[in-house]
Coordinates of C-alpha atoms and ligand atoms in Angstrom, one line a residue:
X168 CA -37.1 -22.2 -21.4
X169 CA -35.8 -20.2 -18.5
X170 CA -37.6 -17.5 -16.6
X171 CA -35.6 -14.3 -16.0
X172 CA -36.3 -11.2 -14.0
X173 CA -36.4 -8.1 -16.2
X174 CA -34.8 -4.8 -15.5
X175 CA -38.4 -3.3 -15.2
X176 CA -39.4 -5.7 -12.4
X177 CA -41.3 -8.2 -14.6
X178 CA -40.5 -11.7 -15.9
X179 CA -39.4 -12.9 -19.4
X180 CA -38.9 -16.3 -20.9
X181 CA -35.6 -17.0 -22.7
X182 CA -35.6 -20.1 -24.9
X183 CA -32.9 -22.7 -24.7
X184 CA -31.6 -21.9 -28.2
X185 CA -30.8 -18.3 -27.3
X186 CA -29.0 -19.4 -24.1
X187 CA -27.0 -22.0 -26.1
X188 CA -26.1 -19.4 -28.6
X189 CA -24.8 -17.2 -25.8
X190 CA -22.9 -20.1 -24.3
X191 CA -21.3 -20.8 -27.6
X192 CA -20.2 -17.2 -28.0
X193 CA -18.3 -17.1 -24.7
X194 CA -14.7 -17.9 -24.0
X195 CA -15.6 -18.2 -20.4
X196 CA -18.7 -20.1 -19.1
X197 CA -22.4 -19.8 -18.8
X198 CA -23.5 -21.2 -15.4
X199 CA -27.0 -22.4 -14.6
X200 CA -28.2 -23.1 -11.0
X201 CA -27.3 -26.9 -11.3
X202 CA -23.8 -26.2 -12.7
X203 CA -20.7 -26.7 -10.7
X204 CA -19.3 -23.3 -9.8
X205 CA -22.7 -21.5 -9.8
X206 CA -22.8 -21.2 -6.0
X207 CA -19.1 -20.1 -5.8
X208 CA -19.8 -17.3 -8.3
X209 CA -23.0 -16.1 -6.6
X210 CA -21.6 -16.2 -3.1
X211 CA -20.5 -12.8 -1.8
X212 CA -18.4 -11.6 1.1
X213 CA -21.4 -10.6 3.1
X214 CA -23.4 -13.7 4.2
X215 CA -26.5 -11.6 4.6
X216 CA -26.8 -11.6 0.8
X217 CA -28.0 -14.9 -0.7
X218 CA -29.2 -14.2 -4.2
X219 CA -29.9 -16.7 -7.0
X220 CA -29.4 -15.3 -10.5
X221 CA -31.2 -17.2 -13.3
X222 CA -27.8 -17.5 -15.1
X223 CA -24.2 -16.4 -14.6
X224 CA -21.7 -15.4 -17.3
X225 CA -18.3 -16.1 -15.9
X226 CA -16.3 -13.9 -18.2
X227 CA -12.8 -14.7 -19.5
X228 CA -12.2 -11.3 -21.2
X229 CA -13.7 -8.1 -22.6
X230 CA -15.3 -10.1 -25.4
X231 CA -17.4 -12.1 -22.9
X232 CA -18.3 -8.8 -21.2
X233 CA -19.7 -7.4 -24.4
X234 CA -21.6 -10.6 -25.1
X235 CA -23.2 -10.5 -21.6
X236 CA -24.0 -6.8 -21.7
X237 CA -25.6 -7.1 -25.2
X238 CA -27.6 -10.2 -24.1
X239 CA -28.9 -8.4 -21.0
X240 CA -29.8 -5.2 -22.9
X241 CA -31.4 -7.0 -25.9
X242 CA -33.6 -9.1 -23.6
X243 CA -34.2 -6.3 -21.0
X244 CA -32.8 -8.5 -18.2
X245 CA -31.9 -7.5 -14.7
X246 CA -28.1 -7.4 -14.7
X247 CA -25.7 -7.5 -11.8
X248 CA -21.9 -7.1 -12.1
X249 CA -19.4 -8.7 -9.8
X250 CA -15.8 -7.7 -9.3
X251 CA -14.3 -9.0 -6.0
X252 CA -17.7 -9.6 -4.5
X253 CA -16.8 -7.7 -1.3
X254 CA -19.3 -4.8 -1.3
X255 CA -21.4 -4.7 1.9
X256 CA -24.5 -3.9 -0.1
X257 CA -24.1 -7.1 -2.0
X258 CA -25.4 -5.7 -5.3
X259 CA -23.0 -7.9 -7.2
X260 CA -25.6 -10.7 -7.3
X261 CA -29.3 -10.4 -8.2
X262 CA -32.3 -12.7 -7.8
X263 CA -33.6 -14.1 -11.1
X264 CA -31.5 -11.9 -13.4
X265 CA -28.2 -12.3 -15.3
X266 CA -25.0 -12.0 -13.2
X267 CA -21.8 -11.0 -14.9
X268 CA -19.0 -12.4 -12.8
X269 CA -15.6 -10.9 -13.6
X270 CA -13.7 -12.7 -10.8
X271 CA -11.9 -15.1 -13.2
X272 CA -10.2 -12.0 -14.9
X273 CA -7.4 -11.5 -12.4
X274 CA -4.3 -10.6 -14.2
X275 CA -2.0 -7.8 -13.0
X276 CA 0.7 -6.6 -15.5
X277 CA 3.3 -4.3 -14.2
X278 CA 5.4 -2.1 -16.4
X279 CA 8.3 -1.2 -14.1
X280 CA 9.9 1.3 -16.4
X281 CA 6.8 3.3 -16.9
X282 CA 5.7 2.7 -13.3
X283 CA 2.2 1.6 -14.5
X284 CA 0.0 -1.4 -13.8
X285 CA -2.8 -2.8 -16.0
X286 CA -5.3 -4.7 -13.8
X287 CA -8.2 -6.9 -14.8
X288 CA -11.5 -6.4 -13.0
X289 CA -11.5 -9.6 -10.9
X290 CA -8.1 -8.9 -9.3
X291 CA -8.1 -8.6 -5.5
X292 CA -6.0 -6.2 -3.5
X293 CA -3.7 -9.2 -2.6
X294 CA -3.1 -9.9 -6.3
X295 CA -2.2 -6.3 -6.9
X296 CA 0.1 -6.0 -3.9
X297 CA 2.0 -9.2 -4.7
X298 CA 2.7 -8.2 -8.4
X299 CA 3.5 -4.5 -7.7
X300 CA 5.6 -5.1 -4.6
X301 CA 7.7 -7.6 -6.6
X302 CA 9.0 -4.4 -8.3
X303 CA 9.0 -2.3 -5.0
X304 CA 6.0 -0.4 -6.4
X305 CA 2.5 0.3 -5.3
X306 CA -0.5 2.7 -5.4
X307 CA -3.0 3.5 -2.7
X308 CA -5.7 0.8 -2.2
X309 CA -7.6 -0.5 0.9
X310 CA -6.5 -2.3 4.0
X311 CA -7.9 -5.9 3.4
X312 CA -6.3 -8.1 0.9
X313 CA -9.4 -10.0 -0.2
X314 CA -11.2 -6.8 -1.4
X315 CA -11.7 -6.4 -5.1
X316 CA -9.7 -3.8 -7.0
X317 CA -12.7 -3.1 -9.2
X318 CA -15.4 -2.0 -6.8
X319 CA -12.9 -0.3 -4.5
X320 CA -11.5 1.8 -7.4
X321 CA -14.9 2.7 -8.8
X322 CA -16.0 4.1 -5.5
X323 CA -12.8 6.0 -4.7
X324 CA -10.5 3.7 -2.6
X325 CA -8.3 4.7 0.3
X326 CA -5.9 3.0 2.7
X327 CA -2.4 3.3 4.2
X328 CA -0.8 5.2 1.4
X329 CA -3.6 7.6 0.6
X330 CA -2.5 10.5 2.8
X331 CA 0.7 10.6 0.7
X332 CA -0.6 9.6 -2.8
X333 CA -4.3 10.3 -2.7
X334 CA -7.2 8.0 -3.4
X335 CA -7.0 5.0 -5.7
X336 CA -8.9 7.0 -8.3
X337 CA -6.4 9.8 -8.1
X338 CA -3.9 7.3 -9.4
X339 CA -6.1 5.8 -12.1
X340 CA -4.8 6.9 -15.5
X341 CA -7.0 5.0 -17.9
X342 CA -9.9 2.4 -17.9
X343 CA -11.4 0.2 -20.7
X344 CA -15.1 0.2 -20.5
X345 CA -18.0 -1.8 -22.1
X346 CA -20.9 0.6 -22.3
X347 CA -24.6 -0.3 -21.9
X348 CA -24.8 -0.1 -25.8
X349 CA -22.2 -2.9 -25.9
X350 CA -19.6 -0.5 -27.4
X351 CA -16.0 -0.8 -26.0
X352 CA -14.3 2.5 -25.2
X353 CA -11.0 3.5 -23.8
X354 CA -11.2 6.3 -21.3
X355 CA -8.6 8.6 -19.8
X356 CA -8.1 12.3 -19.1
X357 CA -8.1 12.8 -22.9
X358 CA -10.4 10.0 -24.2
X359 CA -14.1 10.1 -23.2
X360 CA -12.9 12.5 -20.4
X361 CA -16.5 13.0 -19.1
X362 CA -16.9 9.2 -18.6
X363 CA -13.5 8.9 -17.1
X364 CA -14.5 11.6 -14.6
X365 CA -17.7 9.7 -13.7
X366 CA -15.9 6.4 -13.3
X367 CA -13.7 7.9 -10.6
X368 CA -16.2 7.6 -7.7
X369 CA -19.4 7.0 -9.6
X370 CA -19.4 3.2 -8.8
X371 CA -20.6 0.7 -11.4
X372 CA -23.2 3.1 -12.9
X373 CA -21.6 3.9 -16.2
X374 CA -20.4 0.7 -17.8
X375 CA -18.4 -2.5 -17.1
X376 CA -14.7 -1.8 -16.6
X377 CA -12.6 -4.5 -18.2
X378 CA -9.2 -3.1 -17.5
X379 CA -7.8 -0.4 -15.1
X380 CA -4.4 1.3 -15.6
X381 CA -2.8 2.8 -12.5
X382 CA 0.2 5.1 -11.8
X383 CA 2.6 3.3 -9.5
X384 CA 5.0 4.7 -6.9
X385 CA 8.0 3.3 -5.0
X386 CA 7.0 1.7 -1.7
X387 CA 8.8 -0.4 0.8
X388 CA 8.9 -3.3 0.4
X389 CA 9.3 -2.8 4.2
X390 CA 7.0 -0.4 6.1
X391 CA 6.9 0.4 9.8
X392 CA 3.4 -0.7 10.9
X393 CA 1.6 -2.3 13.8
X394 CA -1.1 -2.4 16.5
X395 CA -1.2 -0.8 20.0
X396 CA -4.0 -2.3 22.0
X397 CA -5.3 -0.2 25.0
X398 CA -8.1 -1.1 27.4
X399 CA -11.3 0.8 26.6
X400 CA -11.2 2.4 30.1
X401 CA -8.2 4.4 28.9
X402 CA -10.1 5.7 25.9
X403 CA -10.1 9.3 27.1
X404 CA -6.3 9.5 27.0
X405 CA -6.1 7.4 23.8
X406 CA -8.5 9.7 22.0
X407 CA -6.7 12.8 23.2
X408 CA -3.4 11.4 22.1
X409 CA -4.9 10.3 18.8
X410 CA -6.3 13.8 18.2
X411 CA -2.9 15.5 18.8
X412 CA -1.0 12.9 16.9
X413 CA -3.2 12.9 13.8
X414 CA -3.3 16.8 13.8
X415 CA 0.5 16.9 13.5
X416 CA 1.0 13.8 11.3
X417 CA 2.8 14.2 8.0
X418 CA 1.6 12.5 4.8
X419 CA 3.8 9.4 5.4
X420 CA 1.9 8.6 8.6
X421 CA -1.6 7.1 8.9
X422 CA -3.2 6.0 12.1
X423 CA -6.7 4.4 12.5
X424 CA -8.5 3.2 15.6
X425 CA -10.6 0.2 16.1
X426 CA -13.0 -0.1 19.1
X427 CA -14.1 -3.7 19.8
X428 CA -13.5 -6.7 22.0
X429 CA -9.9 -7.8 22.0
X430 CA -9.4 -10.8 19.7
X431 CA -7.2 -13.6 21.0
X432 CA -4.0 -12.1 19.4
X433 CA -0.8 -13.9 20.5
X434 CA 0.8 -10.7 21.7
X435 CA -2.0 -9.9 24.2
X436 CA -2.2 -11.4 27.7
X437 CA -4.9 -14.0 28.0
X438 CA -6.8 -11.8 30.5
X439 CA -7.2 -9.1 27.8
X440 CA -8.9 -11.5 25.4
X441 CA -12.6 -10.6 25.0
X442 CA -12.2 -7.3 26.9
X443 CA -13.3 -4.0 25.2
X444 CA -10.3 -2.2 23.7
X445 CA -9.2 0.7 21.6
X446 CA -6.7 -0.6 19.0
X447 CA -4.5 2.0 17.3
X448 CA -3.4 0.6 13.9
X449 CA -0.8 2.5 12.1
X450 CA 1.5 2.5 9.1
X451 CA 4.5 4.7 8.4
X452 CA 5.5 4.6 4.7
X453 CA 8.4 7.0 4.9
X454 CA 12.1 6.4 5.4
X455 CA 12.3 3.3 7.7
X456 CA 15.1 4.7 9.8
X457 CA 12.9 7.6 10.9
X458 CA 9.7 5.6 11.5
X459 CA 10.5 4.4 15.1
X460 CA 10.9 8.0 16.3
X461 CA 7.8 9.2 14.5
X462 CA 5.5 6.4 15.7
X463 CA 6.8 6.3 19.3
X464 CA 4.0 8.6 20.7
X465 CA 1.4 6.0 19.6
X466 CA 2.7 3.6 22.3
X467 CA 2.4 6.2 25.0
X468 CA -1.2 7.3 25.0
X469 CA -1.9 5.1 28.0
X470 CA -0.7 1.7 29.3
X471 CA -1.3 -0.7 26.5
X472 CA -2.3 -4.4 27.0
X473 CA 0.1 -5.2 24.2
X474 CA 2.0 -3.9 21.2
X475 CA 2.9 -5.6 18.0
X476 CA 4.8 -3.2 15.8
X477 CA 8.0 -2.9 13.7
X478 CA 9.3 -3.1 10.2
X479 CA 7.4 -5.6 8.1
X480 CA 6.7 -6.3 4.4
X481 CA 3.9 -4.1 3.1
X482 CA 2.3 -7.2 1.6
X483 CA 2.2 -8.8 5.1
X484 CA 0.7 -5.7 6.7
X485 CA -2.0 -5.7 4.0
X486 CA -3.2 -9.0 5.3
X487 CA -3.1 -8.1 9.0
X488 CA -6.9 -7.5 9.2
X489 CA -7.9 -10.4 7.0
X490 CA -8.6 -12.9 9.8
X491 CA -11.1 -10.4 11.4
X492 CA -12.7 -9.6 8.0
X493 CA -12.9 -13.1 6.5
X494 CA -15.9 -13.8 4.3
X495 CA -18.9 -15.8 5.5
X496 CA -20.2 -13.7 8.4
X497 CA -23.4 -11.7 8.4
X498 CA -22.5 -8.0 8.2
X499 CA -24.3 -4.7 8.3
X500 CA -22.4 -1.4 8.1
X501 CA -23.2 2.3 8.6
X502 CA -20.7 5.1 7.8
X503 CA -20.2 8.8 8.3
X504 CA -17.5 11.3 7.3
X505 CA -16.1 13.7 10.0
X506 CA -14.0 16.8 10.1
X507 CA -12.7 15.9 13.7
X508 CA -12.7 13.2 16.3
X509 CA -14.4 15.4 18.9
X510 CA -15.0 14.6 22.5
X511 CA -18.7 14.0 21.7
X512 CA -17.8 11.4 19.0
X513 CA -15.4 9.8 21.5
X514 CA -18.2 9.6 24.2
X515 CA -20.7 8.1 21.7
X516 CA -18.3 5.5 20.4
X517 CA -17.1 4.4 23.8
X518 CA -20.7 4.1 25.2
X519 CA -21.7 2.0 22.2
X520 CA -18.6 -0.3 22.3
X521 CA -19.2 -1.0 26.0
X522 CA -22.4 -2.5 24.9
X523 CA -21.6 -4.5 21.7
X524 CA -24.4 -6.8 20.4
X525 CA -21.9 -9.5 19.3
X526 CA -18.2 -10.3 19.9
X527 CA -17.3 -9.4 16.3
X528 CA -18.9 -6.0 16.1
X529 CA -16.6 -2.9 16.0
X530 CA -16.4 0.8 15.3
X531 CA -13.5 1.9 13.3
X532 CA -12.0 5.3 12.7
X533 CA -10.1 5.8 9.5
X534 CA -7.8 8.7 8.9
X535 CA -8.1 10.6 5.6
X536 CA -6.7 14.1 5.0
X537 CA -3.3 14.7 3.4
X538 CA -3.3 14.1 -0.4
X539 CA -6.9 12.8 -0.4
X540 CA -7.9 16.4 0.3
X541 CA -5.6 18.1 -2.2
X542 CA -7.9 17.3 -5.2
X543 CA -10.9 19.5 -5.9
X544 CA -14.3 18.2 -5.0
X545 CA -15.4 18.6 -8.6
X546 CA -12.2 17.1 -10.2
X547 CA -13.5 13.5 -9.8
X548 CA -17.0 12.1 -9.0
X549 CA -15.9 11.4 -5.4
X550 CA -16.7 14.8 -3.7
X551 CA -15.6 14.4 -0.1
X552 CA -12.3 16.3 -0.4
X553 CA -12.5 17.9 3.0
X554 CA -13.2 14.9 5.2
X555 CA -10.5 14.2 7.8
X556 CA -11.9 10.9 9.2
X557 CA -14.4 8.3 8.4
X558 CA -16.2 6.2 11.1
X559 CA -17.6 2.9 10.2
X560 CA -20.0 0.9 12.4
X561 CA -19.1 -2.6 11.5
X562 CA -21.8 -4.9 12.8
X563 CA -20.8 -8.6 12.3
X564 CA -22.4 -11.7 13.6
X565 CA -23.1 -15.4 12.7
X566 CA -26.7 -16.3 13.6
X567 CA -29.7 -14.9 11.6
X568 CA -31.6 -14.8 14.8
X569 CA -29.4 -11.9 15.9
X570 CA -30.1 -9.8 12.8
X571 CA -32.6 -7.4 14.4
X572 CA -30.5 -6.9 17.6
X573 CA -27.3 -6.2 15.6
X574 CA -28.9 -4.0 13.0
X575 CA -30.7 -2.0 15.6
X576 CA -27.4 -1.4 17.5
X577 CA -25.7 -0.2 14.2
X578 CA -28.6 2.2 13.4
X579 CA -28.6 3.5 17.0
X580 CA -24.9 4.3 17.0
X581 CA -25.2 5.9 13.5
X582 CA -28.1 8.1 14.6
X583 CA -26.2 9.2 17.7
X584 CA -23.2 10.2 15.6
X585 CA -25.2 12.0 12.9
X586 CA -25.2 15.5 14.5
X587 CA -21.4 15.5 14.6
X588 CA -20.8 14.2 11.1
X589 CA -20.4 16.1 7.8
X590 CA -23.4 14.5 6.1
X591 CA -21.2 13.0 3.5
X592 CA -20.6 9.3 3.1
X593 CA -18.2 7.2 1.1
X594 CA -20.3 5.2 -1.4
X595 CA -18.3 2.0 -0.9
X596 CA -19.3 1.8 2.8
X597 CA -23.1 2.1 2.2
X598 CA -25.4 -0.9 2.9
X599 CA -28.1 -1.9 0.6
X600 CA -30.9 0.0 2.3
X601 CA -29.5 3.5 1.9
X602 CA -30.7 4.6 -1.5
X603 CA -31.9 7.8 0.0
X604 CA -28.3 8.8 0.8
X605 CA -26.9 8.4 -2.7
X606 CA -27.8 11.9 -4.0
X607 CA -26.9 14.2 -1.2
X608 CA -24.8 12.0 1.0
X609 CA -22.6 10.1 -1.5
X610 CA -22.4 12.6 -4.3
X611 CA -23.6 16.0 -3.1
X612 CA -22.5 18.8 -5.5
X613 CA -21.5 16.2 -8.2
X614 CA -24.8 14.4 -8.3
X615 CA -26.5 16.5 -11.0
X616 CA -23.5 16.1 -13.4
X617 CA -23.4 12.3 -12.7
X618 CA -27.1 12.0 -13.3
X619 CA -26.7 13.8 -16.7
X620 CA -23.8 11.5 -17.6
X621 CA -25.9 8.5 -16.6
X622 CA -28.5 9.7 -19.1
X623 CA -25.8 10.0 -21.8
X624 CA -24.1 6.6 -21.2
X625 CA -26.8 4.4 -19.7
X626 CA -30.2 6.0 -20.4
X627 CA -32.2 2.8 -19.7
X628 CA -30.4 2.2 -16.4
X629 CA -29.1 -1.2 -17.5
X630 CA -26.5 -0.9 -14.7
X631 CA -29.0 -0.5 -11.9
X632 CA -27.6 -3.0 -9.4
X633 CA -25.3 -0.6 -7.5
X634 CA -25.7 2.6 -5.4
X635 CA -27.8 3.8 -8.2
X636 CA -27.7 7.2 -9.9
X637 CA -30.9 7.4 -11.9
X638 CA -30.5 8.9 -15.4
X639 CA -31.6 12.6 -15.6
X640 CA -35.1 12.8 -17.0
Ligands
LIG839 C1 -13.7 -6.2 4.7 C2 -13.7 -4.9 3.9 C3 -12.7 -4.0 4.0 C4 -12.7 -2.9 3.2 N1 -11.7 -2.0 3.3 C5 -11.7 -0.9 2.5 C6 -10.7 0.1 2.5 O1 -9.7 -0.1 3.3 N2 -10.7 1.1 1.7 C7 -11.7 1.3 0.8 O2 -11.7 2.3 0.1 N3 -12.8 0.4 0.8 C8 -12.8 -0.6 1.6 N4 -13.8 -1.5 1.5 C9 -15.0 -1.2 0.7 C10 -14.7 -1.7 -0.7 O3 -14.1 -0.7 -1.4 C11 -16.1 -2.0 -1.4 O4 -16.7 -3.0 -0.7 C12 -15.9 -2.3 -2.9 O5 -17.1 -2.2 -3.6 C13 -15.4 -3.8 -3.1 O6 -15.2 -4.0 -4.4 P1 -15.4 -5.5 -5.0 O7 -15.0 -5.5 -6.4 O8 -14.8 -6.5 -4.1 O9 -17.0 -5.5 -4.8 P2 -18.2 -6.1 -5.7 O10 -19.2 -6.4 -4.7 O11 -17.8 -7.2 -6.6 O12 -18.6 -4.9 -6.5 C14 -19.3 -3.8 -6.0 C15 -20.1 -3.1 -7.0 O13 -19.2 -2.4 -7.9 C16 -19.7 -2.6 -9.3 N5 -18.6 -3.2 -10.0 C17 -17.7 -4.1 -9.6 N6 -16.8 -4.4 -10.5 C18 -17.2 -3.6 -11.6 C19 -16.6 -3.4 -12.9 N7 -15.5 -4.0 -13.3 N8 -17.3 -2.6 -13.8 C20 -18.4 -2.0 -13.4 N9 -18.9 -2.1 -12.2 C21 -18.3 -2.9 -11.3 C22 -21.0 -3.4 -9.2 O14 -22.0 -2.4 -9.2 C23 -20.9 -4.1 -7.9 O15 -22.2 -4.3 -7.3 C24 -13.8 -2.7 2.3 C25 -14.9 -3.6 2.2 C26 -14.8 -4.7 3.0 C27 -16.0 -5.7 3.0

């Protein structure tokens, strides 16, 4: 007999025969706390999250996903779904419930003639990049190779190619889904079109995706990318230069900024290490021969401590931030969308970064615009089609004793930025304590439709461990 947490907050006992029957029906494995692999499965990117499911289904295919979903529904169990395990809110694991771990399902199949890729839900961005770039193809995803394709896509997805090609969801052409009923459906613009609309931004609320199909585009394999690292005391010039540069930038050009203490990067002089800096990170995905001229102004905003830039393989650039974003640290994020990087925003960010609570904390400014805004707000569930920038407060530290100090700093910076922000937030950057922002902040005008679709596809809210959209009463 094993005690499980139910979806309604109570407890239920499942007898061993039932669990053995589930185990026997799986192609993958059923992991109990004493089993090898249990801790690997339940451990997420954010070390703040330390949850212990009563059991884990480590799925090998869509058949296992159906078994797990049916078992959870029939026994009214709390159910959590894991793709890449990267989400800051850590809802991919649950205490006492059933965890459905998709991370063993990692295949990426490219059809170079049709320029399409079929991707399993445990694939990471690095898996996708390596397979697609082998054919000189790609589609917009994020900037860190260990992020999961699954969660990233279901929230929207943006990175270095998005200003040219849109969000990841704007390039999703089909998805296979296991519904709360256990039924397997194929979705696209013409099949279960309402569900396909909801999947494109609605997170894990509507079912378990067992396969994603993306439109691919030619890319690289070389891009012109790099980092220009300025001292924080030159932030005024850097922000002014950044404002002018991004206002004039074409769709092939994307420039982000990171405000933090300088990591000990080999191209920086030793005296810069640990000093507060503004890093301009950029990627030009247009014709290589034109890139040097286009990106030159980024080197001249001030007098940089150092520059590391040039043509490089896109797959390499996609791993550039991995060392700063490795799993295992404690993390707490806050995020806002912006129409402009105003002087007020600059002043607030610089003041906060001059006073970081730990050496690994940072504020980053991501550039959106371009093709991400050439889709209607109601065309997909992701509604923020006017945002030009996103600012993330990335609080990151090692020692639990610093939790309060670091979280307080993040909230203070977030509150100071609030009057200058749009009020919108990208659902994939929300921490676990922001349920009150889901309706107006994450979904705004699309929330009512999403809530009605939730009632159609998941009326009992079996998929509750996410930034939850409650079913319309
Ligand atoms: C270091 C770092 C860098 C990032 N950079 C970017 C970036 O550049 N661009 C960007 O857009 N985002 C970025 N993100 C945010 C990222 O998109 C989200 O964290 C995303 O949710 C990660 O997906 P995952 O599969 O790894 O997460 P998981 O934690 O496994 O999943 C998140 C949630 O999605 C749901 N889910 C996952 N898989 C499925 C599935 N197959 N079917 C149904 N529901 C599912 C579950 O509810 C789960 O709780 C970054 C995050 C981190 C931590």
